[in-house]
Short mmCIF file of C-alpha atoms in Angstrom, two decimals:
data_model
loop_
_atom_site.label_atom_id
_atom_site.label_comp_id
_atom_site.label_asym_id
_atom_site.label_seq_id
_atom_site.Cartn_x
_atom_site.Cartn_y
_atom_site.Cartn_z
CA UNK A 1 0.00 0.00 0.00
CA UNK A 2 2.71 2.19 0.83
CA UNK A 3 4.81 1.16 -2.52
CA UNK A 4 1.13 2.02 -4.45
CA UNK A 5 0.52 5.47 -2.93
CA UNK A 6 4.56 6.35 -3.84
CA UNK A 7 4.43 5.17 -7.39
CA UNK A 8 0.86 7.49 -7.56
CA UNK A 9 2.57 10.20 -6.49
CA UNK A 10 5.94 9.97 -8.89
CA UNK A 11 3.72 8.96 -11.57
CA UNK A 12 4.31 5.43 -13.55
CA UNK A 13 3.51 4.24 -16.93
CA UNK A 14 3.25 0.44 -18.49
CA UNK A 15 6.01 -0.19 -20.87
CA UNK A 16 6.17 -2.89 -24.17
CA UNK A 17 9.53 -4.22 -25.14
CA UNK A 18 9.86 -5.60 -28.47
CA UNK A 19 13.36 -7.07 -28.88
CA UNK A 20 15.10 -10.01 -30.28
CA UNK A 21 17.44 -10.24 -27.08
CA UNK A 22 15.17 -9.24 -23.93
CA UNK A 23 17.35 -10.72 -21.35
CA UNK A 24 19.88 -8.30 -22.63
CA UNK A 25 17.28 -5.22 -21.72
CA UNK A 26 16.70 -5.88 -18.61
CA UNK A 27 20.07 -6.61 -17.40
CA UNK A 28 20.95 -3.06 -18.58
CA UNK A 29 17.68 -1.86 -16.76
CA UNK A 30 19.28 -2.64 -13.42
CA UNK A 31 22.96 -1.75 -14.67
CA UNK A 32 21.47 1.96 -15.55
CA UNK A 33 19.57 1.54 -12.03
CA UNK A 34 15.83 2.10 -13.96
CA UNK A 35 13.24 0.87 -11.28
CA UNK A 36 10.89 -1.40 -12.85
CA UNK A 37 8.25 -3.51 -11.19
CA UNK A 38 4.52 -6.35 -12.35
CA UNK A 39 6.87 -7.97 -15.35
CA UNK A 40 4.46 -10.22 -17.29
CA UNK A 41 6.21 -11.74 -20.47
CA UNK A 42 3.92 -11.71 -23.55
CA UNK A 43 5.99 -13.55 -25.96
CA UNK A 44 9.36 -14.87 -26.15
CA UNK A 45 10.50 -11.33 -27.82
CA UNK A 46 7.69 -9.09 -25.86
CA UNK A 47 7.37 -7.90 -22.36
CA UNK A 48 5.37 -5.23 -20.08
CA UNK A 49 6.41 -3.77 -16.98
CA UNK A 50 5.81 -0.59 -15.44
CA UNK A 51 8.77 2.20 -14.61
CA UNK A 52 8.29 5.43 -13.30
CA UNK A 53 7.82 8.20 -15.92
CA UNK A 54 10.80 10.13 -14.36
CA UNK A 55 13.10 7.14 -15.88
CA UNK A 56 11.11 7.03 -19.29
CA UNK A 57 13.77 8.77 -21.21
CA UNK A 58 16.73 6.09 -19.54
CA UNK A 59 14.51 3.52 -20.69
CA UNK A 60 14.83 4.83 -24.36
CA UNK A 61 18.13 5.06 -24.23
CA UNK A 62 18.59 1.46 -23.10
CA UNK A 63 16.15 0.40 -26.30
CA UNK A 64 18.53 2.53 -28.49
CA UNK A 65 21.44 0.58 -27.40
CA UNK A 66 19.68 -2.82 -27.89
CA UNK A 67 17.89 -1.83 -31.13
CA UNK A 68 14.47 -2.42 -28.93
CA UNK A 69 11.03 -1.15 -29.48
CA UNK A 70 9.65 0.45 -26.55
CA UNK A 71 6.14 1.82 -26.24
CA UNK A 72 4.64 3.45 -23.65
CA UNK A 73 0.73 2.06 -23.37
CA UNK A 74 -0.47 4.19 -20.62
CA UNK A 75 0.64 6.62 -18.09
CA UNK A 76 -1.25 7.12 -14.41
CA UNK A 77 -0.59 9.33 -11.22
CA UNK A 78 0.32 13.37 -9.99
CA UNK A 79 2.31 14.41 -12.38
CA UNK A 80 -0.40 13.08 -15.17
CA UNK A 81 -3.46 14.64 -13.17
CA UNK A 82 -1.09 18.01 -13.18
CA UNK A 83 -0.52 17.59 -17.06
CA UNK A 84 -4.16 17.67 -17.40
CA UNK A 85 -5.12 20.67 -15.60
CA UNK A 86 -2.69 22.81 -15.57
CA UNK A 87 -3.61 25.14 -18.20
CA UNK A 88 -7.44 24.76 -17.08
CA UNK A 89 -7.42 28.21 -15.37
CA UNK A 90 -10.75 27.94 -14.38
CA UNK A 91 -11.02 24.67 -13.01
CA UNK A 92 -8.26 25.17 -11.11
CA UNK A 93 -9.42 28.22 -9.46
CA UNK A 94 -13.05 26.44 -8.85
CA UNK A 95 -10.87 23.94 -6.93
CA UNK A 96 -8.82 26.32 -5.14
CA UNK A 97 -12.08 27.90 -4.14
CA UNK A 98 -13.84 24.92 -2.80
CA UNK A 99 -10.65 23.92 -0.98
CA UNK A 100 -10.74 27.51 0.98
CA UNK A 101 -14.51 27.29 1.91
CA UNK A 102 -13.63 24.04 2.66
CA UNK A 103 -11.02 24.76 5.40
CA UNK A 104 -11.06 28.49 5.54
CA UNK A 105 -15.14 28.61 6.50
CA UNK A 106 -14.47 26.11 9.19
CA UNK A 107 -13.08 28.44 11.29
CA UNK A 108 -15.70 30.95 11.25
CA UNK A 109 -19.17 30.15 12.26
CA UNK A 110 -22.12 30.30 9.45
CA UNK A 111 -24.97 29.05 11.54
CA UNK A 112 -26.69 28.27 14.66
CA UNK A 113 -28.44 25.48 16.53
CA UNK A 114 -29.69 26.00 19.60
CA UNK A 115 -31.19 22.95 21.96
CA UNK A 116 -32.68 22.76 25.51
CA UNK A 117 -34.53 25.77 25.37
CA UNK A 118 -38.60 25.30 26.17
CA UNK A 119 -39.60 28.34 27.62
CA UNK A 120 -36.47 30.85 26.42
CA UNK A 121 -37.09 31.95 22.88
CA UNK A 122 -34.29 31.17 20.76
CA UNK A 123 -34.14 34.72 19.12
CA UNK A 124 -33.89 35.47 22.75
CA UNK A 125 -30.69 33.57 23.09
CA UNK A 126 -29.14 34.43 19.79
CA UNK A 127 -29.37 37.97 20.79
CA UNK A 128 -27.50 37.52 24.09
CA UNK A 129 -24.42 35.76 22.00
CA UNK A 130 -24.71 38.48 19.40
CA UNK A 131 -24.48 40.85 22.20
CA UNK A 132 -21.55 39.34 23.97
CA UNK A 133 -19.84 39.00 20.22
CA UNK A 134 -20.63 35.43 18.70
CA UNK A 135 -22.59 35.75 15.82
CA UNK A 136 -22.43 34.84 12.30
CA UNK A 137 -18.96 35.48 11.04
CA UNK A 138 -17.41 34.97 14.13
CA UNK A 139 -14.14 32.43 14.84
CA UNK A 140 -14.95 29.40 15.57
CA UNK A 141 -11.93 28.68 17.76
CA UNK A 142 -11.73 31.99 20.01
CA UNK A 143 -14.79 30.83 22.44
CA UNK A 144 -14.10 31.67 26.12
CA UNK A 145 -16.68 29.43 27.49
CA UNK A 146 -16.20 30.93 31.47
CA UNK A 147 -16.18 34.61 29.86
CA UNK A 148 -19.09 33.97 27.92
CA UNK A 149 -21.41 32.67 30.25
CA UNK A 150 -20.40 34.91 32.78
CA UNK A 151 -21.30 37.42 30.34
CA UNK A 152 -24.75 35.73 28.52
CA UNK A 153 -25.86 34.52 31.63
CA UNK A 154 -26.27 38.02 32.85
CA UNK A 155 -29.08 38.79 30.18
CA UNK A 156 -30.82 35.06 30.49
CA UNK A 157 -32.13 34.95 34.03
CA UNK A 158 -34.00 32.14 32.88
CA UNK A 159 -31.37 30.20 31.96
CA UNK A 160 -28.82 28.59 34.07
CA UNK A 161 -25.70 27.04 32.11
CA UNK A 162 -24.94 27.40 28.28
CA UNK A 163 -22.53 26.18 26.19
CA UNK A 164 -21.51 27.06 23.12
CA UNK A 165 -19.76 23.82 21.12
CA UNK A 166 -18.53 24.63 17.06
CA UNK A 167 -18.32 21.96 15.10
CA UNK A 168 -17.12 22.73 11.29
CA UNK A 169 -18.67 25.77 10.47
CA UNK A 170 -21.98 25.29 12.97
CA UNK A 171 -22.38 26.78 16.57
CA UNK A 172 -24.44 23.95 18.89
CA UNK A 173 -25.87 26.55 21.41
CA UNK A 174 -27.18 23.94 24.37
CA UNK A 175 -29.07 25.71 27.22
CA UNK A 176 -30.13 23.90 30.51
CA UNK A 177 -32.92 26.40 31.75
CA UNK A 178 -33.66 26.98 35.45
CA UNK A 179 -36.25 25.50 37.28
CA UNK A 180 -38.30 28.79 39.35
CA UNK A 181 -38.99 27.46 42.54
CA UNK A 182 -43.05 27.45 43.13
CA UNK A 183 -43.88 30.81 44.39
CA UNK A 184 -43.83 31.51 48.32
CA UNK A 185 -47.11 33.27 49.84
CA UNK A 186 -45.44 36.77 51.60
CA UNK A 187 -45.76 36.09 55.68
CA UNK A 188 -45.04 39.86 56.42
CA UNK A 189 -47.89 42.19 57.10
CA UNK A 190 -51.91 41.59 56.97
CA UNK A 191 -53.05 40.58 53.89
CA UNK A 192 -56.96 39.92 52.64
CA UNK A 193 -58.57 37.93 49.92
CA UNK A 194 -60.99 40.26 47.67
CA UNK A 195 -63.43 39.14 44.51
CA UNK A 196 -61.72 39.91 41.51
CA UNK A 197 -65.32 39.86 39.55
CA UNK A 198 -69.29 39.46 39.98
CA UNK A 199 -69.91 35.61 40.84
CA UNK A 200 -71.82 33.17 42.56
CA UNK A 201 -69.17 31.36 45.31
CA UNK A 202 -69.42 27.27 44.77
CA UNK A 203 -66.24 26.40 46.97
CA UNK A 204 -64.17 28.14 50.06
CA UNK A 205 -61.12 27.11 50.79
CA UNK A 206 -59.58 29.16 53.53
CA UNK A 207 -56.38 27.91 54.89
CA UNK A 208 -55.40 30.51 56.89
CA UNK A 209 -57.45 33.24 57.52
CA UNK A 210 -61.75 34.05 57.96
CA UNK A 211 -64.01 32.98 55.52
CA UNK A 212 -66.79 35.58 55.13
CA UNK A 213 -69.23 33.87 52.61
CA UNK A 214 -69.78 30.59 51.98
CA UNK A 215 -71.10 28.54 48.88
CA UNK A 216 -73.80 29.55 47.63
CA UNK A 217 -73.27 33.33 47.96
CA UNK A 218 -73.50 36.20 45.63
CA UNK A 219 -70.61 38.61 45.51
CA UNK A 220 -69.21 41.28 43.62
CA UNK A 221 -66.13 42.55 42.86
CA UNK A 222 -64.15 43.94 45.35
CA UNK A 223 -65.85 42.29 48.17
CA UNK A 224 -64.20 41.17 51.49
CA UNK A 225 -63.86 36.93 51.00
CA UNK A 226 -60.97 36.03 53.22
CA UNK A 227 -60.07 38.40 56.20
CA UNK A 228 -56.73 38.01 57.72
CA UNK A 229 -58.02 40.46 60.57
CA UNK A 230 -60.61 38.79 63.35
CA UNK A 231 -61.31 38.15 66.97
CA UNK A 232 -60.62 34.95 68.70
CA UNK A 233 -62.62 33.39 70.54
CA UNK A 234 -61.59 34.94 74.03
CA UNK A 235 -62.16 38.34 72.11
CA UNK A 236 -58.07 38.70 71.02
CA UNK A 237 -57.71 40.08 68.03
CA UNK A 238 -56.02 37.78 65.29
CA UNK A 239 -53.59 39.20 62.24
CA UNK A 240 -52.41 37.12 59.75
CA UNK A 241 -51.90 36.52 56.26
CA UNK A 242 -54.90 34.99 54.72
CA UNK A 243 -54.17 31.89 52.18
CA UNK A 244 -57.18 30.32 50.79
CA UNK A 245 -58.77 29.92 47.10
CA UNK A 246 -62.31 31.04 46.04
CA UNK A 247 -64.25 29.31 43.27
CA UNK A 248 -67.12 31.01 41.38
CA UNK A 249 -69.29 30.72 38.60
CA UNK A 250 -69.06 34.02 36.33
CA UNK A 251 -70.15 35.40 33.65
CA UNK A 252 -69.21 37.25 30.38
CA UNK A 253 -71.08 39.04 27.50
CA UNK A 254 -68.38 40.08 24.95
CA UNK A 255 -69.47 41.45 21.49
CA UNK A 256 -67.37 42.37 18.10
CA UNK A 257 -68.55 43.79 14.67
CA UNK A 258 -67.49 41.78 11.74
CA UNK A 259 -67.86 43.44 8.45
CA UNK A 260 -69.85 41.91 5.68
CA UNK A 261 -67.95 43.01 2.82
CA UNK A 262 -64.24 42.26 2.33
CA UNK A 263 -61.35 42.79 -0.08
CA UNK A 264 -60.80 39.36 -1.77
CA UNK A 265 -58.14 38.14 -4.26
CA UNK A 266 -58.85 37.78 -8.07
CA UNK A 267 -57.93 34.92 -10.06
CA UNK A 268 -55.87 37.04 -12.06
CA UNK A 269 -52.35 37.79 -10.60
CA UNK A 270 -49.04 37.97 -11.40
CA UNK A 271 -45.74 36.71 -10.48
CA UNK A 272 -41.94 37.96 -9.89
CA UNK A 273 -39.06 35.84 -8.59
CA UNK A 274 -35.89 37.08 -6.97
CA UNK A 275 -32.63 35.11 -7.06
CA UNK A 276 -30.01 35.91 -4.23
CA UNK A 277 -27.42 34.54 -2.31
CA UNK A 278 -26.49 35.17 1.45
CA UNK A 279 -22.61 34.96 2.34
CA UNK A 280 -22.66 34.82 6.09
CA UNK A 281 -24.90 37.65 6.97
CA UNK A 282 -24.48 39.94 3.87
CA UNK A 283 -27.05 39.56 0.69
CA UNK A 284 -25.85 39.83 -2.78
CA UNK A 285 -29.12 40.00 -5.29
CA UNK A 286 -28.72 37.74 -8.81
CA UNK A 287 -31.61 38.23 -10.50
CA UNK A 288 -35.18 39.86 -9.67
CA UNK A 289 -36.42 43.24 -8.41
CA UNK A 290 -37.07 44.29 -4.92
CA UNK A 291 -39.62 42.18 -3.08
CA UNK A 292 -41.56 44.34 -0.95
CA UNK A 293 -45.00 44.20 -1.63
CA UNK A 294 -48.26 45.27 -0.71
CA UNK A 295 -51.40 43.94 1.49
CA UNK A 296 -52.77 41.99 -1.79
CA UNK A 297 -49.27 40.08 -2.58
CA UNK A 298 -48.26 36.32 -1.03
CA UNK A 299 -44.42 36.54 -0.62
CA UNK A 300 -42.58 32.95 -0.05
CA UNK A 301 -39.04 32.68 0.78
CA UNK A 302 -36.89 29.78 0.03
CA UNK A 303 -33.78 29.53 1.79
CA UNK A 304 -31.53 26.57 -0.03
CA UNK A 305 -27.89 26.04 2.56
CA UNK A 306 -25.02 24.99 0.62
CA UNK A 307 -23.07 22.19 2.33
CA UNK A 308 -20.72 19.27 1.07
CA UNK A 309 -20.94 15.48 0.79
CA UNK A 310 -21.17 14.51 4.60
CA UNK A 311 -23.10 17.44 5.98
CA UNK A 312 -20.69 19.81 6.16
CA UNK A 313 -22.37 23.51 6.08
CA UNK A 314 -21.06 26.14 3.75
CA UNK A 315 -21.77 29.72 4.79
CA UNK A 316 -23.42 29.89 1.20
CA UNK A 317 -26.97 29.62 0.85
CA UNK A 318 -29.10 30.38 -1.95
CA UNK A 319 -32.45 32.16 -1.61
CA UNK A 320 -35.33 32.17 -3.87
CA UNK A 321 -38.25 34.38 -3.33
CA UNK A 322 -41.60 34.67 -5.08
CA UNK A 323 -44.17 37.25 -4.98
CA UNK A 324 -47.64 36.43 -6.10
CA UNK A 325 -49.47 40.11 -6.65
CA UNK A 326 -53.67 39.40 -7.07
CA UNK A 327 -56.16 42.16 -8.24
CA UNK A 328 -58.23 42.68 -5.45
CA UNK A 329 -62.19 42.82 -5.17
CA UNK A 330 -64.67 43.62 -2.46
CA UNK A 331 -67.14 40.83 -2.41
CA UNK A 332 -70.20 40.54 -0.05
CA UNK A 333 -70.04 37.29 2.16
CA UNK A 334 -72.83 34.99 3.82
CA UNK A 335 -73.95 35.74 7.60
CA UNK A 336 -72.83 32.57 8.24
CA UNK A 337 -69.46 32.97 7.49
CA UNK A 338 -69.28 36.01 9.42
CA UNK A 339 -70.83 35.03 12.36
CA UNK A 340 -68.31 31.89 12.19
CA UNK A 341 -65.52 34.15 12.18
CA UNK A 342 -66.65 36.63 15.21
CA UNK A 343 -67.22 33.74 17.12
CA UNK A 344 -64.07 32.28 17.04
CA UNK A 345 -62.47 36.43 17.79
CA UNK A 346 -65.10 36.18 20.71
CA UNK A 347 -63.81 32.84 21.92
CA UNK A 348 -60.18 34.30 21.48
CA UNK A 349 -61.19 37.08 23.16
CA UNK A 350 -62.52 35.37 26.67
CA UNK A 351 -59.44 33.00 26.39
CA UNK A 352 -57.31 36.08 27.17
CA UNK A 353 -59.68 37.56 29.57
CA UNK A 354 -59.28 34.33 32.40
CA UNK A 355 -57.11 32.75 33.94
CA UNK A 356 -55.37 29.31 32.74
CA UNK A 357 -57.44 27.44 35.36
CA UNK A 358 -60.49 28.41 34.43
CA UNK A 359 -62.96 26.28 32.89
CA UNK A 360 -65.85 27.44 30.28
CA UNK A 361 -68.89 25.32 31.03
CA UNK A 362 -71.85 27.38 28.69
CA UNK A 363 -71.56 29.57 25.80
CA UNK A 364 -74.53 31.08 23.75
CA UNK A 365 -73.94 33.12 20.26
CA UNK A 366 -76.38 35.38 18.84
CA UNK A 367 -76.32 38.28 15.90
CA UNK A 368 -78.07 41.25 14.52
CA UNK A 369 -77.13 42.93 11.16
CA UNK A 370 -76.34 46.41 11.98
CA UNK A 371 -75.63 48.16 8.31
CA UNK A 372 -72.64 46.70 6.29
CA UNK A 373 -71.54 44.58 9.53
CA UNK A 374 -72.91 41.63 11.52
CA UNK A 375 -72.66 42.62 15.62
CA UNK A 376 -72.27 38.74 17.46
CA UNK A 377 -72.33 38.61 21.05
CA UNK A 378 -71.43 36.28 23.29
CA UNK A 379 -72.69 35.27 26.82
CA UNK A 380 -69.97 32.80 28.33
CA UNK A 381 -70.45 31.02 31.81
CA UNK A 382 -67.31 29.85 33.65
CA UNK A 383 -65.90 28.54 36.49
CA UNK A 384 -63.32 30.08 37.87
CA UNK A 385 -61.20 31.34 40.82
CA UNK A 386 -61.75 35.06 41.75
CA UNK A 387 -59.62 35.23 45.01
CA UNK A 388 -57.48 38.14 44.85
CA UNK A 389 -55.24 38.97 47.89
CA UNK A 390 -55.33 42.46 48.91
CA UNK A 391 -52.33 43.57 51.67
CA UNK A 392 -53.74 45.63 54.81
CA UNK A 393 -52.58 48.95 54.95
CA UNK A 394 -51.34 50.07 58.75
CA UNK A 395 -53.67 52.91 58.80
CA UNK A 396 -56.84 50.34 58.47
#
């Protein structure tokens, strides 16, 4: 293996002797010291073997002396490969190109992955390495990891280790978030539980504290539930913080106005394409106009990352984008398919209004035309918690 990869690299060549005397060639082969090697014997005046192509021209000279034929039948290795190419100006600087993205872009980072991360946004940790000075562009091989957490971790309080591990020309951001201990009720001072809204009480749970209504009551909002202020029952007056939940049913009327006549797309339309590439963070446009467009366009990107056989990311990437622009024309839809739509903003609407243990056990739609729109309302009933705790001010 060793003898192949030498002979590839000096370049070798099979040779045919013709020659009435071939015992007398090949003694003067090793007199002249011309390396030869894989004789096969192909008649009893012809033989191949294979030299190396530096010694071609001692091997002619031999043949002259013996009144031999020689004929070179083919010729393999560098030098031949170098023969080839060298006047291929072009080729050779597409190679010397892909050899410098190939090494050269390694040691700059052209993209990030970032794992671990559930409740962080990732744009929210991109921006913190960006910030600290690792972005795309960057070296690769100049990461403090101590510096750079103590730094990032300063703008994540979320997050309580990160790492930052480059591997070719991609940054593997992992983050290990911390876990927020479950909130600890305030022991200092007098606190109350009030009614956040208008209910009817089904459940009182007071765990420390004075209940003050019971199931079955009507309250509104604002009222007294819980006081962390009473008497005893030897007539000592009690402070304390009151803990407790208050379940209630509730209830909601929400209304919107959905308009009955909308812009819609045409069938005609018409369609430009833009052809650009991204080099790390900087845009260079190939073909195609400006895509900004207006509220009756459809604008898909494609973004198309370079890499090479194996996986290994370029900090090329080609981007296509297409802009579809329709002719746009008001058109008068159903009732029903505007009271469908205001009922699911409605439903959006009381999602955001309660609390994320709150359950909606009735809901009733109705809808009255109104001009060009269709008014829906909706009366919601839920179940819900309305505790809210109130702190005791000294002077009451």
């Amino acid at each position: 293996m060793y003898k192949r990869a030498v002979h590839f690299l000096q370049g070798s060549g099979w040779a045919e002797i013709q020659c009435a005397c071939p015992e007398r060639v090949l003694n003067l082969l090793g007199a002249k010291g011309i390396v030869f090697w894989d004789l096969t014997w192909e008649s009893e005046i012809c033989l191949r073997l294979r030299i190396l192509l530096r010694q071609e021209d001692l091997l002619r000279k031999v043949a002259e002396q013996t009144g031999a034929e020689v004929t070179v039948l083919r010729r393999r290795g560098v030098p031949v490969l170098w023969g080839r190419f060298k006047r291929r100006y072009v080729l050779l600087a597409g190679l010397a190109a892909f050899w410098l993205l190939l090494f050269g872009g390694n040691l700059f980072i052209w993209e990030f992955r970032v794992s671990g991360n559930s409740t962080v946004p990732t744009e929210t940790v991109l921006r913190a390495l960006e910030n600290y000075g690792i972005t795309i562009g960057s070296p690769g091989l100049e990461i403090d990891q101590e510096d750079m957490r103590n730094h990032v971790l300063l703008e994540l309080s979320d997050v309580s280790w990160l790492t930052v591990n480059v591997k070719g020309c991609v940054a593997y951001v992992q983050v290990v978030e911390r876990q927020r201990p479950p909130e600890i009720a305030e022991k200092e001072g007098v606190w109350n539980i009030v009614a956040k809204r208008d209910g009817l009480v089904t459940q009182v749970r007071a765990l420390d504290g004075k209940a003050l209504v019971a199931a079955g009551s009507t309250v509104t909002e604002g009222q007294l539930l819980v006081t962390g202020v009473y008497e005893t029952r030897n007539e000592r007056t009690y402070m304390t913080h009151s803990l407790g939940t208050v379940e209630a049913r509730t209830w909601y009327e929400l209304s919107v106005s959905v308009p009955l006549e909308i812009a819609e797309k045409s069938g005609e339309k018409r369609v430009k394409t833009a052809v650009s590439v991204d080099f790390g963070k900087k845009r260079i446009k190939l073909w195609g106009r400006g895509s900004i467009c207006g509220a009756n366009c459809d604008k898909i990107t494609y973004y198309h990352p370079l890499s090479l056989p194996g996986g290994l990311r370029l900090p090329v990437t080609l981007v296509r984008e297409t802009v579809t622009v329709y002719e746009g024309q008001t058109v008068r839809r159903s009732r029903e398919q505007a009271q469908k739509e205001g009922e699911a903003l409605l439903l959006q609407q009381l999602k955001t209004q309660l609390d994320e243990d709150a359950v909606v056990t009735e809901t009733r739609f109705s809808a009255a035309v109104e001009g060009d729109s269709l008014v829906v309302v909706l009366q919601a009933e839920c179940l819900e918690q309305i505790g809210r705790p109130v702190q005791v001010q000294a002077e009451e």
